[in-house]
């Protein structure tokens, strides 16, 4: 009976996709993942279950390209580069910030495409 339980455990463990295991090893905190997925789900239309999976897929794709620190830096720069006024000029006037933001946006577009995530009326 004990051997049956052990065999079932290993059969289940072998069936777990490698990307789920790799995602846990990336250094992305649970809070970072949840925040990204919830924001992504708010930006798109569809069933909650479908969006949760697609948005999680997008983050997994980004995690292949960025360390957790690199992701925070790139995402924050891409969002903050549009801050108006003098506060935003630090990023807007910096070539490295523009490069980092551009690379992040391109990576995000690729990740969304790879995960079949589109905004309404996109690609029609």
mmCIF file of N, CA and C in Angstrom:
data_model
loop_
_atom_site.group_PDB
_atom_site.id
_atom_site.type_symbol
_atom_site.label_atom_id
_atom_site.label_comp_id
_atom_site.label_asym_id
_atom_site.label_seq_id
_atom_site.Cartn_x
_atom_site.Cartn_y
_atom_site.Cartn_z
ATOM 1 N N UNK A 1 0.820 -1.190 0.000
ATOM 2 C CA UNK A 1 0.000 0.000 0.000
ATOM 3 C C UNK A 1 0.868 1.261 0.000
ATOM 4 N N UNK A 2 1.947 1.240 0.763
ATOM 5 C CA UNK A 2 2.837 2.389 0.815
ATOM 6 C C UNK A 2 3.477 2.638 -0.545
ATOM 7 N N UNK A 3 3.840 1.581 -1.266
ATOM 8 C CA UNK A 3 4.446 1.737 -2.593
ATOM 9 C C UNK A 3 3.481 2.401 -3.562
ATOM 10 N N UNK A 4 2.187 2.123 -3.424
ATOM 11 C CA UNK A 4 1.192 2.730 -4.303
ATOM 12 C C UNK A 4 1.171 4.241 -4.094
ATOM 13 N N UNK A 5 1.213 4.685 -2.853
ATOM 14 C CA UNK A 5 1.227 6.122 -2.559
ATOM 15 C C UNK A 5 2.474 6.790 -3.122
ATOM 16 N N UNK A 6 3.604 6.134 -2.978
ATOM 17 C CA UNK A 6 4.853 6.689 -3.490
ATOM 18 C C UNK A 6 4.812 6.769 -5.011
ATOM 19 N N UNK A 7 4.296 5.730 -5.651
ATOM 20 C CA UNK A 7 4.183 5.750 -7.123
ATOM 21 C C UNK A 7 3.245 6.851 -7.584
ATOM 22 N N UNK A 8 2.128 7.045 -6.889
ATOM 23 C CA UNK A 8 1.193 8.109 -7.250
ATOM 24 C C UNK A 8 1.845 9.477 -7.092
ATOM 25 N N UNK A 9 2.599 9.655 -6.011
ATOM 26 C CA UNK A 9 3.293 10.924 -5.805
ATOM 27 C C UNK A 9 4.236 11.215 -6.963
ATOM 28 N N UNK A 10 5.059 10.251 -7.336
ATOM 29 C CA UNK A 10 6.035 10.473 -8.401
ATOM 30 C C UNK A 10 5.358 10.617 -9.758
ATOM 31 N N UNK A 11 4.249 9.941 -9.962
ATOM 32 C CA UNK A 11 3.514 10.102 -11.215
ATOM 33 C C UNK A 11 2.968 11.517 -11.317
ATOM 34 N N UNK A 12 2.454 12.037 -10.196
ATOM 35 C CA UNK A 12 1.951 13.409 -10.181
ATOM 36 C C UNK A 12 3.100 14.401 -10.362
ATOM 37 N N UNK A 13 4.184 14.191 -9.649
ATOM 38 C CA UNK A 13 5.333 15.097 -9.732
ATOM 39 C C UNK A 13 5.887 15.157 -11.148
ATOM 40 N N UNK A 14 5.898 14.029 -11.832
ATOM 41 C CA UNK A 14 6.409 13.997 -13.206
ATOM 42 C C UNK A 14 5.475 14.721 -14.158
ATOM 43 N N UNK A 15 4.200 14.812 -13.793
ATOM 44 C CA UNK A 15 3.220 15.455 -14.666
ATOM 45 C C UNK A 15 3.203 16.970 -14.513
ATOM 46 N N UNK A 16 3.825 17.515 -13.466
ATOM 47 C CA UNK A 16 3.846 18.959 -13.253
ATOM 48 C C UNK A 16 4.711 19.598 -14.326
ATOM 49 N N UNK A 17 4.155 20.560 -15.069
ATOM 50 C CA UNK A 17 4.949 21.205 -16.122
ATOM 51 C C UNK A 17 6.199 21.877 -15.564
ATOM 52 N N UNK A 18 7.257 21.822 -16.321
ATOM 53 C CA UNK A 18 8.540 22.388 -15.885
ATOM 54 C C UNK A 18 8.442 23.889 -15.654
ATOM 55 N N UNK A 19 7.590 24.582 -16.409
ATOM 56 C CA UNK A 19 7.506 26.034 -16.238
ATOM 57 C C UNK A 19 6.907 26.418 -14.893
ATOM 58 N N UNK A 20 6.088 25.534 -14.289
ATOM 59 C CA UNK A 20 5.571 25.833 -12.960
ATOM 60 C C UNK A 20 6.674 25.747 -11.922
ATOM 61 N N UNK A 21 7.521 24.785 -12.048
ATOM 62 C CA UNK A 21 8.638 24.640 -11.126
ATOM 63 C C UNK A 21 9.618 25.784 -11.329
ATOM 64 N N UNK A 22 9.920 26.112 -12.565
ATOM 65 C CA UNK A 22 10.871 27.181 -12.866
ATOM 66 C C UNK A 22 10.360 28.521 -12.358
ATOM 67 N N UNK A 23 9.047 28.732 -12.437
ATOM 68 C CA UNK A 23 8.487 29.998 -11.989
ATOM 69 C C UNK A 23 8.742 30.221 -10.501
ATOM 70 N N UNK A 24 8.695 29.165 -9.712
ATOM 71 C CA UNK A 24 8.928 29.292 -8.287
ATOM 72 C C UNK A 24 10.380 29.633 -7.976
ATOM 73 N N UNK A 25 11.287 29.308 -8.862
ATOM 74 C CA UNK A 25 12.702 29.510 -8.624
ATOM 75 C C UNK A 25 13.192 30.876 -9.103
ATOM 76 N N UNK A 26 12.353 31.670 -9.709
ATOM 77 C CA UNK A 26 12.789 32.899 -10.360
ATOM 78 C C UNK A 26 13.094 34.047 -9.407
ATOM 79 N N UNK A 27 12.680 33.966 -8.157
ATOM 80 C CA UNK A 27 12.911 35.050 -7.225
ATOM 81 C C UNK A 27 11.796 36.068 -7.183
ATOM 82 N N UNK A 28 10.773 35.905 -7.986
ATOM 83 C CA UNK A 28 9.626 36.804 -7.975
ATOM 84 C C UNK A 28 8.793 36.475 -6.739
ATOM 85 N N UNK A 29 8.504 37.474 -5.931
ATOM 86 C CA UNK A 29 7.713 37.232 -4.728
ATOM 87 C C UNK A 29 6.256 36.961 -5.107
ATOM 88 N N UNK A 30 5.553 36.347 -4.208
ATOM 89 C CA UNK A 30 4.139 36.073 -4.425
ATOM 90 C C UNK A 30 3.375 37.375 -4.632
ATOM 91 N N UNK A 31 3.705 38.383 -3.853
ATOM 92 C CA UNK A 31 3.021 39.676 -3.968
ATOM 93 C C UNK A 31 3.249 40.286 -5.353
ATOM 94 N N UNK A 32 4.479 40.206 -5.853
ATOM 95 C CA UNK A 32 4.772 40.731 -7.197
ATOM 96 C C UNK A 32 3.924 40.011 -8.235
ATOM 97 N N UNK A 33 3.855 38.699 -8.131
ATOM 98 C CA UNK A 33 3.090 37.904 -9.096
ATOM 99 C C UNK A 33 1.606 38.238 -9.039
ATOM 100 N N UNK A 34 1.062 38.278 -7.835
ATOM 101 C CA UNK A 34 -0.365 38.558 -7.681
ATOM 102 C C UNK A 34 -0.694 39.949 -8.198
ATOM 103 N N UNK A 35 0.124 40.925 -7.850
ATOM 104 C CA UNK A 35 -0.104 42.299 -8.298
ATOM 105 C C UNK A 35 -0.121 42.376 -9.830
ATOM 106 N N UNK A 36 0.876 41.763 -10.466
ATOM 107 C CA UNK A 36 0.947 41.801 -11.929
ATOM 108 C C UNK A 36 -0.282 41.131 -12.548
ATOM 109 N N UNK A 37 -0.631 39.960 -12.061
ATOM 110 C CA UNK A 37 -1.751 39.200 -12.636
ATOM 111 C C UNK A 37 -3.069 39.956 -12.443
ATOM 112 N N UNK A 38 -3.300 40.528 -11.270
ATOM 113 C CA UNK A 38 -4.548 41.269 -11.036
ATOM 114 C C UNK A 38 -4.638 42.502 -11.937
ATOM 115 N N UNK A 39 -3.534 43.241 -12.085
ATOM 116 C CA UNK A 39 -3.539 44.407 -12.979
ATOM 117 C C UNK A 39 -3.800 43.978 -14.417
ATOM 118 N N UNK A 40 -3.168 42.902 -14.827
ATOM 119 C CA UNK A 40 -3.354 42.378 -16.178
ATOM 120 C C UNK A 40 -4.807 41.982 -16.404
ATOM 121 N N UNK A 41 -5.400 41.325 -15.418
ATOM 122 C CA UNK A 41 -6.791 40.879 -15.552
ATOM 123 C C UNK A 41 -7.750 42.066 -15.652
ATOM 124 N N UNK A 42 -7.442 43.168 -14.958
ATOM 125 C CA UNK A 42 -8.278 44.364 -15.026
ATOM 126 C C UNK A 42 -8.212 45.022 -16.400
ATOM 127 N N UNK A 43 -7.086 44.888 -17.093
ATOM 128 C CA UNK A 43 -6.885 45.533 -18.385
ATOM 129 C C UNK A 43 -7.537 44.780 -19.543
ATOM 130 N N UNK A 44 -7.961 43.551 -19.313
ATOM 131 C CA UNK A 44 -8.468 42.712 -20.392
ATOM 132 C C UNK A 44 -9.860 42.184 -20.086
ATOM 133 N N UNK A 45 -10.541 41.739 -21.126
ATOM 134 C CA UNK A 45 -11.871 41.172 -20.966
ATOM 135 C C UNK A 45 -11.820 39.676 -21.212
ATOM 136 N N UNK A 46 -12.657 38.958 -20.491
ATOM 137 C CA UNK A 46 -12.732 37.515 -20.650
ATOM 138 C C UNK A 46 -13.106 36.878 -19.333
ATOM 139 N N UNK A 47 -13.156 35.570 -19.349
ATOM 140 C CA UNK A 47 -13.496 34.867 -18.115
ATOM 141 C C UNK A 47 -12.331 34.987 -17.138
ATOM 142 N N UNK A 48 -12.655 35.029 -15.874
ATOM 143 C CA UNK A 48 -11.634 35.189 -14.842
ATOM 144 C C UNK A 48 -10.608 34.062 -14.890
ATOM 145 N N UNK A 49 -11.078 32.847 -15.082
ATOM 146 C CA UNK A 49 -10.172 31.698 -15.115
ATOM 147 C C UNK A 49 -9.222 31.800 -16.309
ATOM 148 N N UNK A 50 -9.758 32.140 -17.463
ATOM 149 C CA UNK A 50 -8.927 32.263 -18.666
ATOM 150 C C UNK A 50 -7.894 33.376 -18.491
ATOM 151 N N UNK A 51 -8.338 34.538 -17.995
ATOM 152 C CA UNK A 51 -7.425 35.660 -17.814
ATOM 153 C C UNK A 51 -6.360 35.372 -16.766
ATOM 154 N N UNK A 52 -6.750 34.688 -15.696
ATOM 155 C CA UNK A 52 -5.763 34.352 -14.669
ATOM 156 C C UNK A 52 -4.639 33.515 -15.271
ATOM 157 N N UNK A 53 -5.011 32.548 -16.096
ATOM 158 C CA UNK A 53 -4.003 31.694 -16.713
ATOM 159 C C UNK A 53 -3.172 32.438 -17.747
ATOM 160 N N UNK A 54 -3.807 33.248 -18.569
ATOM 161 C CA UNK A 54 -3.067 33.984 -19.594
ATOM 162 C C UNK A 54 -2.145 35.036 -18.983
ATOM 163 N N UNK A 55 -2.636 35.745 -17.980
ATOM 164 C CA UNK A 55 -1.812 36.773 -17.337
ATOM 165 C C UNK A 55 -0.655 36.141 -16.566
ATOM 166 N N UNK A 56 -0.886 34.999 -15.954
ATOM 167 C CA UNK A 56 0.197 34.273 -15.282
ATOM 168 C C UNK A 56 1.229 33.821 -16.301
ATOM 169 N N UNK A 57 0.758 33.394 -17.455
ATOM 170 C CA UNK A 57 1.655 32.983 -18.534
ATOM 171 C C UNK A 57 2.532 34.160 -18.971
ATOM 172 N N UNK A 58 1.935 35.334 -19.095
ATOM 173 C CA UNK A 58 2.696 36.524 -19.494
ATOM 174 C C UNK A 58 3.821 36.785 -18.499
ATOM 175 N N UNK A 59 3.504 36.714 -17.216
ATOM 176 C CA UNK A 59 4.539 36.954 -16.216
ATOM 177 C C UNK A 59 5.611 35.873 -16.254
ATOM 178 N N UNK A 60 5.215 34.647 -16.492
ATOM 179 C CA UNK A 60 6.204 33.569 -16.612
ATOM 180 C C UNK A 60 7.139 33.816 -17.791
ATOM 181 N N UNK A 61 6.597 34.334 -18.890
ATOM 182 C CA UNK A 61 7.430 34.653 -20.049
ATOM 183 C C UNK A 61 8.408 35.782 -19.710
ATOM 184 N N UNK A 62 7.922 36.789 -19.004
ATOM 185 C CA UNK A 62 8.799 37.899 -18.613
ATOM 186 C C UNK A 62 9.868 37.431 -17.629
ATOM 187 N N UNK A 63 9.512 36.482 -16.772
ATOM 188 C CA UNK A 63 10.469 35.955 -15.788
ATOM 189 C C UNK A 63 11.606 35.204 -16.462
ATOM 190 N N UNK A 64 11.386 34.740 -17.684
ATOM 191 C CA UNK A 64 12.466 34.087 -18.424
ATOM 192 C C UNK A 64 13.505 35.115 -18.883
ATOM 193 N N UNK A 65 13.065 36.346 -19.047
ATOM 194 C CA UNK A 65 13.948 37.404 -19.550
ATOM 195 C C UNK A 65 14.541 38.252 -18.426
ATOM 196 N N UNK A 66 13.773 38.487 -17.375
ATOM 197 C CA UNK A 66 14.182 39.413 -16.322
ATOM 198 C C UNK A 66 14.319 38.699 -14.975
ATOM 199 N N UNK A 67 15.357 39.082 -14.241
ATOM 200 C CA UNK A 67 15.419 38.702 -12.833
ATOM 201 C C UNK A 67 14.317 39.491 -12.130
ATOM 202 N N UNK A 68 14.036 39.158 -10.895
ATOM 203 C CA UNK A 68 12.999 39.890 -10.158
ATOM 204 C C UNK A 68 13.366 41.368 -10.050
ATOM 205 N N UNK A 69 14.624 41.663 -9.732
ATOM 206 C CA UNK A 69 15.080 43.053 -9.641
ATOM 207 C C UNK A 69 15.008 43.756 -10.993
ATOM 208 N N UNK A 70 15.439 43.072 -12.040
ATOM 209 C CA UNK A 70 15.399 43.643 -13.381
ATOM 210 C C UNK A 70 13.980 43.925 -13.835
ATOM 211 N N UNK A 71 13.061 43.037 -13.474
ATOM 212 C CA UNK A 71 11.647 43.219 -13.819
ATOM 213 C C UNK A 71 11.090 44.466 -13.141
ATOM 214 N N UNK A 72 11.354 44.616 -11.847
ATOM 215 C CA UNK A 72 10.852 45.780 -11.114
ATOM 216 C C UNK A 72 11.415 47.065 -11.715
ATOM 217 N N UNK A 73 12.701 47.069 -12.013
ATOM 218 C CA UNK A 73 13.334 48.259 -12.594
ATOM 219 C C UNK A 73 12.748 48.587 -13.963
ATOM 220 N N UNK A 74 12.636 47.594 -14.828
ATOM 221 C CA UNK A 74 12.134 47.834 -16.183
ATOM 222 C C UNK A 74 10.663 48.254 -16.177
ATOM 223 N N UNK A 75 9.864 47.560 -15.393
ATOM 224 C CA UNK A 75 8.431 47.869 -15.342
ATOM 225 C C UNK A 75 8.195 49.251 -14.736
ATOM 226 N N UNK A 76 8.884 49.556 -13.660
ATOM 227 C CA UNK A 76 8.737 50.855 -13.013
ATOM 228 C C UNK A 76 9.177 51.972 -13.952
ATOM 229 N N UNK A 77 10.281 51.782 -14.650
ATOM 230 C CA UNK A 77 10.762 52.792 -15.601
ATOM 231 C C UNK A 77 9.752 52.990 -16.719
ATOM 232 N N UNK A 78 9.208 51.891 -17.257
ATOM 233 C CA UNK A 78 8.232 51.992 -18.349
ATOM 234 C C UNK A 78 6.975 52.734 -17.906
ATOM 235 N N UNK A 79 6.574 52.541 -16.669
ATOM 236 C CA UNK A 79 5.378 53.229 -16.169
ATOM 237 C C UNK A 79 5.681 54.675 -15.777
ATOM 238 N N UNK A 80 6.858 54.916 -15.207
ATOM 239 C CA UNK A 80 7.179 56.235 -14.661
ATOM 240 C C UNK A 80 7.695 57.221 -15.701
ATOM 241 N N UNK A 81 8.088 56.732 -16.855
ATOM 242 C CA UNK A 81 8.673 57.617 -17.866
ATOM 243 C C UNK A 81 7.650 58.640 -18.381
ATOM 244 N N UNK A 82 6.379 58.363 -18.149
ATOM 245 C CA UNK A 82 5.333 59.282 -18.622
ATOM 246 C C UNK A 82 4.887 60.277 -17.546
ATOM 247 N N UNK A 83 5.562 60.313 -16.398
ATOM 248 C CA UNK A 83 5.217 61.281 -15.351
ATOM 249 C C UNK A 83 5.473 62.688 -15.887
ATOM 250 N N UNK A 84 4.485 63.522 -15.761
ATOM 251 C CA UNK A 84 4.579 64.884 -16.295
ATOM 252 C C UNK A 84 5.408 65.784 -15.374
ATOM 253 N N UNK A 85 5.868 66.865 -15.943
ATOM 254 C CA UNK A 85 6.538 67.891 -15.160
ATOM 255 C C UNK A 85 7.979 67.582 -14.846
ATOM 256 N N UNK A 86 8.488 68.331 -13.884
ATOM 257 C CA UNK A 86 9.894 68.245 -13.517
ATOM 258 C C UNK A 86 10.246 66.880 -12.915
ATOM 259 N N UNK A 87 9.325 66.296 -12.154
ATOM 260 C CA UNK A 87 9.605 64.996 -11.533
ATOM 261 C C UNK A 87 9.890 63.927 -12.579
ATOM 262 N N UNK A 88 9.179 63.952 -13.689
ATOM 263 C CA UNK A 88 9.364 62.955 -14.728
ATOM 264 C C UNK A 88 10.546 63.216 -15.639
ATOM 265 N N UNK A 89 11.083 64.417 -15.577
ATOM 266 C CA UNK A 89 12.175 64.772 -16.493
ATOM 267 C C UNK A 89 13.431 63.937 -16.250
ATOM 268 N N UNK A 90 13.618 63.466 -15.034
ATOM 269 C CA UNK A 90 14.790 62.640 -14.723
ATOM 270 C C UNK A 90 14.798 61.394 -15.610
ATOM 271 N N UNK A 91 13.652 60.803 -15.813
ATOM 272 C CA UNK A 91 13.566 59.615 -16.670
ATOM 273 C C UNK A 91 13.421 59.988 -18.144
ATOM 274 N N UNK A 92 12.593 60.984 -18.425
ATOM 275 C CA UNK A 92 12.363 61.352 -19.826
ATOM 276 C C UNK A 92 13.628 61.826 -20.526
ATOM 277 N N UNK A 93 14.526 62.476 -19.796
ATOM 278 C CA UNK A 93 15.746 63.026 -20.382
ATOM 279 C C UNK A 93 16.916 62.050 -20.354
ATOM 280 N N UNK A 94 16.658 60.817 -20.038
ATOM 281 C CA UNK A 94 17.707 59.820 -19.874
ATOM 282 C C UNK A 94 17.570 58.747 -20.951
ATOM 283 N N UNK A 95 18.598 58.622 -21.799
ATOM 284 C CA UNK A 95 18.548 57.638 -22.893
ATOM 285 C C UNK A 95 18.426 56.211 -22.380
ATOM 286 N N UNK A 96 19.123 55.901 -21.311
ATOM 287 C CA UNK A 96 19.083 54.548 -20.738
ATOM 288 C C UNK A 96 17.662 54.197 -20.270
ATOM 289 N N UNK A 97 16.965 55.163 -19.705
ATOM 290 C CA UNK A 97 15.581 54.935 -19.272
ATOM 291 C C UNK A 97 14.689 54.625 -20.467
ATOM 292 N N UNK A 98 14.876 55.363 -21.546
ATOM 293 C CA UNK A 98 14.084 55.122 -22.756
ATOM 294 C C UNK A 98 14.370 53.734 -23.327
ATOM 295 N N UNK A 99 15.633 53.339 -23.330
ATOM 296 C CA UNK A 99 15.999 52.017 -23.832
ATOM 297 C C UNK A 99 15.379 50.919 -22.977
ATOM 298 N N UNK A 100 15.499 51.071 -21.662
ATOM 299 C CA UNK A 100 14.963 50.075 -20.735
ATOM 300 C C UNK A 100 13.445 49.965 -20.863
ATOM 301 N N UNK A 101 12.775 51.094 -20.939
ATOM 302 C CA UNK A 101 11.316 51.104 -21.070
ATOM 303 C C UNK A 101 10.885 50.482 -22.394
ATOM 304 N N UNK A 102 11.595 50.805 -23.453
ATOM 305 C CA UNK A 102 11.282 50.263 -24.775
ATOM 306 C C UNK A 102 11.467 48.741 -24.812
ATOM 307 N N UNK A 103 12.567 48.264 -24.249
ATOM 308 C CA UNK A 103 12.809 46.821 -24.204
ATOM 309 C C UNK A 103 11.739 46.106 -23.393
ATOM 310 N N UNK A 104 11.326 46.707 -22.275
ATOM 311 C CA UNK A 104 10.281 46.094 -21.450
ATOM 312 C C UNK A 104 8.963 46.023 -22.221
ATOM 313 N N UNK A 105 8.598 47.118 -22.873
ATOM 314 C CA UNK A 105 7.339 47.128 -23.625
ATOM 315 C C UNK A 105 7.352 46.093 -24.752
ATOM 316 N N UNK A 106 8.480 45.973 -25.436
ATOM 317 C CA UNK A 106 8.602 44.957 -26.489
ATOM 318 C C UNK A 106 8.501 43.552 -25.907
ATOM 319 N N UNK A 107 9.141 43.323 -24.783
ATOM 320 C CA UNK A 107 9.071 42.015 -24.122
ATOM 321 C C UNK A 107 7.647 41.710 -23.688
ATOM 322 N N UNK A 108 6.943 42.719 -23.210
ATOM 323 C CA UNK A 108 5.561 42.544 -22.778
ATOM 324 C C UNK A 108 4.654 42.196 -23.952
ATOM 325 N N UNK A 109 4.843 42.876 -25.065
ATOM 326 C CA UNK A 109 4.042 42.588 -26.271
ATOM 327 C C UNK A 109 4.299 41.159 -26.737
ATOM 328 N N UNK A 110 5.566 40.740 -26.767
ATOM 329 C CA UNK A 110 5.901 39.364 -27.163
ATOM 330 C C UNK A 110 5.288 38.346 -26.212
ATOM 331 N N UNK A 111 5.383 38.621 -24.920
ATOM 332 C CA UNK A 111 4.846 37.696 -23.915
ATOM 333 C C UNK A 111 3.336 37.578 -24.056
ATOM 334 N N UNK A 112 2.656 38.683 -24.273
ATOM 335 C CA UNK A 112 1.202 38.637 -24.450
ATOM 336 C C UNK A 112 0.838 37.852 -25.702
ATOM 337 N N UNK A 113 1.593 38.042 -26.760
ATOM 338 C CA UNK A 113 1.349 37.300 -27.991
ATOM 339 C C UNK A 113 1.573 35.800 -27.777
ATOM 340 N N UNK A 114 2.664 35.451 -27.107
ATOM 341 C CA UNK A 114 2.964 34.046 -26.832
ATOM 342 C C UNK A 114 1.882 33.383 -25.986
ATOM 343 N N UNK A 115 1.216 34.179 -25.158
ATOM 344 C CA UNK A 115 0.197 33.642 -24.245
ATOM 345 C C UNK A 115 -1.226 33.881 -24.756
ATOM 346 N N UNK A 116 -1.350 34.332 -26.001
ATOM 347 C CA UNK A 116 -2.651 34.553 -26.640
ATOM 348 C C UNK A 116 -3.514 35.551 -25.867
ATOM 349 N N UNK A 117 -2.892 36.589 -25.346
ATOM 350 C CA UNK A 117 -3.609 37.610 -24.591
ATOM 351 C C UNK A 117 -3.689 38.869 -25.433
ATOM 352 N N UNK A 118 -4.892 39.281 -25.718
ATOM 353 C CA UNK A 118 -5.113 40.480 -26.537
ATOM 354 C C UNK A 118 -6.148 41.361 -25.879
ATOM 355 N N UNK A 119 -6.033 42.645 -26.140
ATOM 356 C CA UNK A 119 -7.065 43.579 -25.711
ATOM 357 C C UNK A 119 -8.255 43.429 -26.661
ATOM 358 N N UNK A 120 -9.437 43.868 -26.227
ATOM 359 C CA UNK A 120 -10.586 43.840 -27.126
ATOM 360 C C UNK A 120 -10.279 44.629 -28.404
ATOM 361 N N UNK A 121 -10.711 44.135 -29.526
ATOM 362 C CA UNK A 121 -10.523 44.731 -30.860
ATOM 363 C C UNK A 121 -9.092 44.719 -31.335
ATOM 364 N N UNK A 122 -8.173 44.086 -30.607
ATOM 365 C CA UNK A 122 -6.791 43.984 -31.048
ATOM 366 C C UNK A 122 -6.656 42.848 -32.049
ATOM 367 N N UNK A 123 -5.965 43.064 -33.110
ATOM 368 C CA UNK A 123 -5.688 42.010 -34.067
ATOM 369 C C UNK A 123 -6.866 41.623 -34.939
ATOM 370 N N UNK A 124 -7.896 42.450 -34.949
ATOM 371 C CA UNK A 124 -9.047 42.125 -35.807
ATOM 372 C C UNK A 124 -8.879 42.727 -37.180
#
